[in-house]
Structures are given as C-alpha cells and as structure tokens.
Coordinates of N, CA and C in Angstrom, one line a residue:
X1 N 41.4 14.1 -15.9 CA 40.9 13.7 -14.6 C 40.7 12.2 -14.6
X2 N 41.0 11.5 -13.5 CA 40.8 10.1 -13.3 C 39.8 9.9 -12.3
X3 N 38.8 9.0 -12.5 CA 37.8 8.7 -11.5 C 38.0 7.2 -11.2
X4 N 38.1 7.0 -9.9 CA 38.4 5.6 -9.4 C 37.2 5.2 -8.6
X5 N 36.6 4.0 -8.9 CA 35.5 3.5 -8.1 C 36.0 2.3 -7.3
X6 N 35.6 2.3 -6.1 CA 35.9 1.1 -5.2 C 34.7 0.4 -4.8
X7 N 34.6 -0.9 -5.0 CA 33.5 -1.7 -4.6 C 33.8 -2.4 -3.2
X8 N 33.0 -2.2 -2.3 CA 33.2 -2.8 -1.0 C 32.1 -3.8 -0.7
X9 N 32.5 -5.0 -0.3 CA 31.5 -6.1 0.0 C 31.3 -6.0 1.5
X10 N 30.0 -6.0 2.0 CA 29.7 -5.9 3.4 C 28.7 -7.0 3.8
X11 N 29.1 -7.7 4.9 CA 28.2 -8.7 5.5 C 27.0 -8.1 6.0
X12 N 25.8 -8.5 5.6 CA 24.5 -7.9 6.1 C 24.3 -8.1 7.6
X13 N 24.9 -9.2 8.2 CA 24.6 -9.5 9.6 C 25.4 -8.6 10.5
X14 N 26.7 -8.5 10.3 CA 27.5 -7.7 11.2 C 28.2 -6.5 10.6
X15 N 27.9 -6.2 9.4 CA 28.5 -5.0 8.7 C 30.0 -5.1 8.5
X16 N 30.5 -6.3 8.6 CA 32.0 -6.4 8.4 C 32.3 -6.3 6.9
X17 N 33.4 -5.7 6.6 CA 33.8 -5.6 5.2 C 34.8 -6.7 4.8
X18 N 34.4 -7.5 3.8 CA 35.2 -8.6 3.4 C 34.9 -8.9 1.9
X19 N 35.9 -9.6 1.2 CA 35.8 -9.9 -0.2 C 35.1 -11.2 -0.4
X20 N 34.8 -12.0 0.7 CA 34.2 -13.3 0.5 C 32.7 -13.3 0.7
X21 N 32.0 -12.2 0.6 CA 30.6 -12.1 0.8 C 29.8 -12.9 -0.3
X22 N 28.9 -13.7 0.1 CA 28.0 -14.4 -0.9 C 26.6 -14.3 -0.5
X23 N 25.7 -14.3 -1.4 CA 24.2 -14.3 -1.1 C 23.8 -15.7 -0.6
X24 N 23.0 -15.7 0.5 CA 22.5 -17.0 1.0 C 21.0 -16.8 1.0
X25 N 20.3 -17.8 0.3 CA 18.8 -17.8 0.3 C 18.3 -18.9 1.2
X26 N 17.2 -18.5 1.9 CA 16.6 -19.5 2.8 C 15.1 -19.2 2.9
X27 N 14.3 -20.1 3.3 CA 12.9 -20.0 3.4 C 12.4 -20.3 4.8
X28 N 11.4 -19.6 5.3 CA 10.8 -19.9 6.6 C 9.3 -19.5 6.5
X29 N 8.5 -20.4 7.0 CA 7.0 -20.2 7.0 C 6.5 -19.6 5.7
X30 N 7.0 -20.2 4.6 CA 6.4 -19.9 3.3 C 7.0 -18.7 2.6
X31 N 8.0 -18.0 3.3 CA 8.6 -16.8 2.7 C 10.1 -17.1 2.4
X32 N 10.6 -16.6 1.3 CA 12.0 -16.8 0.9 C 12.7 -15.5 1.3
X33 N 13.9 -15.7 1.8 CA 14.7 -14.5 2.2 C 16.1 -14.7 1.6
X34 N 16.8 -13.6 1.5 CA 18.2 -13.6 1.0 C 19.0 -12.6 1.8
X35 N 20.2 -13.1 2.2 CA 21.1 -12.3 3.0 C 22.5 -12.5 2.5
X36 N 23.3 -11.4 2.5 CA 24.7 -11.5 2.0 C 25.6 -11.7 3.3
X37 N 26.3 -12.8 3.3 CA 27.1 -13.2 4.4 C 28.6 -13.5 4.0
X38 N 29.5 -13.1 4.9 CA 30.9 -13.5 4.8 C 31.0 -14.9 5.2
X39 N 32.2 -15.5 5.0 CA 32.5 -16.9 5.2 C 32.2 -17.3 6.6
X40 N 32.6 -16.6 7.7 CA 32.3 -16.9 9.0 C 30.8 -17.0 9.4
X41 N 30.1 -16.0 8.9 CA 28.6 -16.0 9.2 C 27.9 -17.1 8.3
X42 N 28.4 -17.4 7.1 CA 27.8 -18.4 6.3 C 28.0 -19.8 7.1
X43 N 29.2 -20.0 7.6 CA 29.5 -21.2 8.3 C 28.6 -21.3 9.6
X44 N 28.5 -20.2 10.3 CA 27.6 -20.2 11.5 C 26.2 -20.5 11.2
X45 N 25.7 -19.9 10.1 CA 24.3 -20.1 9.6 C 24.1 -21.6 9.2
X46 N 25.0 -22.2 8.5 CA 24.9 -23.6 8.1 C 24.9 -24.5 9.3
X47 N 25.8 -24.2 10.3 CA 25.9 -25.0 11.5 C 24.6 -24.9 12.3
X48 N 24.0 -23.7 12.4 CA 22.7 -23.5 13.1 C 21.6 -24.3 12.4
X49 N 21.6 -24.4 11.1 CA 20.5 -25.1 10.4 C 20.7 -26.6 10.3
X50 N 22.0 -27.0 10.6 CA 22.3 -28.4 10.4 C 21.3 -29.4 11.0
X51 N 21.0 -29.3 12.3 CA 20.1 -30.3 12.9 C 18.7 -30.3 12.3
X52 N 18.2 -29.1 11.9 CA 16.9 -28.9 11.2 C 16.9 -29.5 9.8
X53 N 18.0 -29.4 9.1 CA 18.1 -30.0 7.8 C 18.1 -31.5 7.9
X54 N 18.9 -32.0 8.9 CA 19.0 -33.4 9.1 C 17.6 -34.1 9.4
X55 N 16.9 -33.4 10.3 CA 15.6 -33.9 10.7 C 14.5 -33.7 9.7
X56 N 14.7 -32.7 8.8 CA 13.6 -32.3 7.8 C 13.8 -33.1 6.6
X57 N 13.0 -32.7 5.6 CA 13.0 -33.4 4.3 C 13.0 -32.3 3.2
X58 N 13.7 -32.6 2.1 CA 13.7 -31.6 1.0 C 12.4 -31.7 0.3
X59 N 12.0 -30.5 -0.2 CA 10.8 -30.4 -1.0 C 11.2 -29.7 -2.3
X60 N 10.4 -29.9 -3.3 CA 10.7 -29.2 -4.6 C 10.7 -27.7 -4.5
X61 N 11.4 -27.1 -5.4 CA 11.4 -25.6 -5.4 C 10.0 -25.1 -5.7
X62 N 9.7 -24.0 -5.0 CA 8.4 -23.3 -5.3 C 8.5 -22.8 -6.8
X63 N 7.3 -22.8 -7.4 CA 7.3 -22.3 -8.8 C 7.6 -20.8 -8.7
X64 N 8.5 -20.4 -9.6 CA 8.8 -19.0 -9.7 C 8.1 -18.4 -10.9
X65 N 7.9 -17.1 -10.8 CA 7.2 -16.4 -11.9 C 8.2 -16.3 -13.1
X66 N 7.6 -16.3 -14.3 CA 8.5 -16.2 -15.5 C 9.2 -14.9 -15.6
X67 N 8.8 -13.9 -14.8 CA 9.4 -12.6 -15.0 C 10.6 -12.4 -14.0
X68 N 10.8 -13.4 -13.1 CA 11.9 -13.3 -12.2 C 13.3 -13.4 -12.9
X69 N 14.1 -12.4 -12.9 CA 15.4 -12.6 -13.6 C 16.3 -13.5 -12.8
X70 N 17.3 -14.1 -13.6 CA 18.3 -14.9 -12.9 C 19.1 -14.1 -12.0
X71 N 19.5 -14.7 -10.9 CA 20.3 -14.1 -9.9 C 21.7 -13.8 -10.4
X72 N 22.2 -12.7 -10.1 CA 23.6 -12.3 -10.5 C 24.6 -12.7 -9.5
X73 N 25.8 -13.0 -9.9 CA 26.9 -13.3 -9.0 C 27.3 -12.0 -8.4
X74 N 28.0 -12.1 -7.2 CA 28.5 -10.9 -6.6 C 29.5 -10.2 -7.5
X75 N 30.3 -10.9 -8.3 CA 31.3 -10.3 -9.2 C 30.5 -9.5 -10.3
X76 N 29.4 -10.0 -10.8 CA 28.6 -9.3 -11.8 C 28.1 -8.0 -11.2
X77 N 27.5 -8.1 -10.0 CA 27.0 -6.9 -9.4 C 28.0 -5.9 -9.2
X78 N 29.2 -6.3 -8.8 CA 30.3 -5.3 -8.6 C 30.7 -4.6 -9.9
X79 N 30.7 -5.4 -11.0 CA 31.0 -4.8 -12.3 C 29.9 -3.8 -12.7
X80 N 28.6 -4.2 -12.5 CA 27.5 -3.3 -12.8 C 27.6 -2.0 -12.0
X81 N 27.9 -2.1 -10.7 CA 28.0 -1.0 -9.8 C 29.2 -0.1 -10.3
X82 N 30.3 -0.7 -10.6 CA 31.5 0.1 -11.0 C 31.2 0.8 -12.3
X83 N 30.5 0.1 -13.3 CA 30.1 0.7 -14.5 C 29.2 1.9 -14.3
X84 N 28.2 1.7 -13.5 CA 27.2 2.7 -13.2 C 27.8 3.9 -12.6
X85 N 28.7 3.7 -11.7 CA 29.4 4.9 -11.1 C 30.2 5.6 -12.1
X86 N 30.9 4.9 -13.0 CA 31.7 5.6 -14.0 C 30.8 6.4 -15.0
X87 N 29.5 5.9 -15.1 CA 28.6 6.6 -16.0 C 27.8 7.7 -15.3
X88 N 28.1 7.9 -14.0 CA 27.4 8.9 -13.2 C 26.0 8.5 -12.8
X89 N 25.8 7.2 -12.8 CA 24.4 6.7 -12.4 C 24.5 6.3 -10.9
X90 N 23.6 6.9 -10.1 CA 23.6 6.6 -8.7 C 23.1 5.2 -8.4
X91 N 23.9 4.4 -7.7 CA 23.5 3.0 -7.4 C 24.0 2.8 -5.9
X92 N 23.1 2.2 -5.1 CA 23.5 1.9 -3.7 C 24.6 0.9 -3.7
X93 N 25.5 1.0 -2.6 CA 26.6 0.0 -2.5 C 26.1 -1.4 -2.1
X94 N 24.9 -1.4 -1.5 CA 24.4 -2.7 -1.1 C 22.9 -2.8 -1.7
X95 N 22.5 -4.1 -1.7 CA 21.1 -4.3 -2.1 C 20.9 -4.5 -3.6
X96 N 19.7 -4.5 -4.1 CA 19.4 -4.8 -5.5 C 19.7 -3.6 -6.4
X97 N 20.0 -4.0 -7.6 CA 20.3 -3.0 -8.6 C 19.1 -3.0 -9.5
X98 N 18.5 -1.8 -9.8 CA 17.3 -1.7 -10.6 C 17.4 -2.3 -12.0
X99 N 16.3 -2.8 -12.5 CA 16.3 -3.4 -13.8 C 16.8 -2.5 -14.9
X100 N 16.4 -1.2 -14.8 CA 16.8 -0.2 -15.8 C 18.3 -0.1 -15.9
X101 N 19.0 -0.1 -14.7 CA 20.5 0.1 -14.7 C 21.1 -1.2 -15.2
X102 N 20.5 -2.4 -14.9 CA 21.0 -3.6 -15.5 C 20.9 -3.6 -17.0
X103 N 19.8 -3.2 -17.5 CA 19.5 -3.1 -18.9 C 20.5 -2.2 -19.6
X104 N 20.8 -1.0 -19.0 CA 21.7 -0.1 -19.6 C 23.1 -0.7 -19.6
X105 N 23.5 -1.4 -18.5 CA 24.8 -2.1 -18.5 C 24.9 -3.1 -19.6
X106 N 23.9 -4.0 -19.7 CA 23.9 -5.0 -20.7 C 24.0 -4.5 -22.1
X107 N 23.2 -3.4 -22.4 CA 23.3 -2.7 -23.7 C 24.7 -2.2 -24.0
X108 N 25.3 -1.6 -22.9 CA 26.6 -1.1 -23.1 C 27.7 -2.1 -23.4
X109 N 27.4 -3.4 -23.0 CA 28.4 -4.4 -23.1 C 28.4 -5.1 -24.5
X110 N 27.3 -4.7 -25.3 CA 27.2 -5.3 -26.6 C 28.0 -4.6 -27.6

C-alpha cells in the first residue's frame, strides 16, 4: 500500500491556494502578529503600509524570551507536516506545529 501526502499552502486572508505563501510578521499597538500571505496579498499589504513606514521611524526589536524557538521556513513546515502524516501523527494543514511533533521530527532526522 502506498500513502501519498499532499501539502497545500493557503493564504490566510483570502483562503486562496498557492505555492508562494510566506509568513508576514507585523506589530500594532504593542502586539506582534503573523499572517501567511500569497504574493498578491503580500504586495497589497506592503503597499498599504508604505506611507506609514515612510513617515514612521524604525525601532529596535523587542526583547524576545530565550525559550522562543527560531521561526521555521514554509518548506520546513511542509516537510514536518508530510513526515507527521506518514507517521500517522495528526497535524493541522495550517497554523503552528506543536513542539512535541517538531522534536519527534528532528529526532527522526538524526
């Protein structure tokens, strides 16, 4: 028996399915947000922020906690999801992957 896993990248804003989805991080009123956007929505987002970025000033990055893991690339997340599915581990198609699944994946790669 052959099991085939398909990874689908979905734009969080309009639910379009595309291979060029990337995570975009932004902050507003002291809170940091992350959204996965395709090329068209990333461009629209950057265009919308353009005047505000020009008028504003850059500030240093907020201190992050030492326990915050490094952000994974979309391709890494796809590999982890595909591996988890092949192992029979339930992982959502979108959103964060639990630390325990990431640890199992990393252990299996050694």
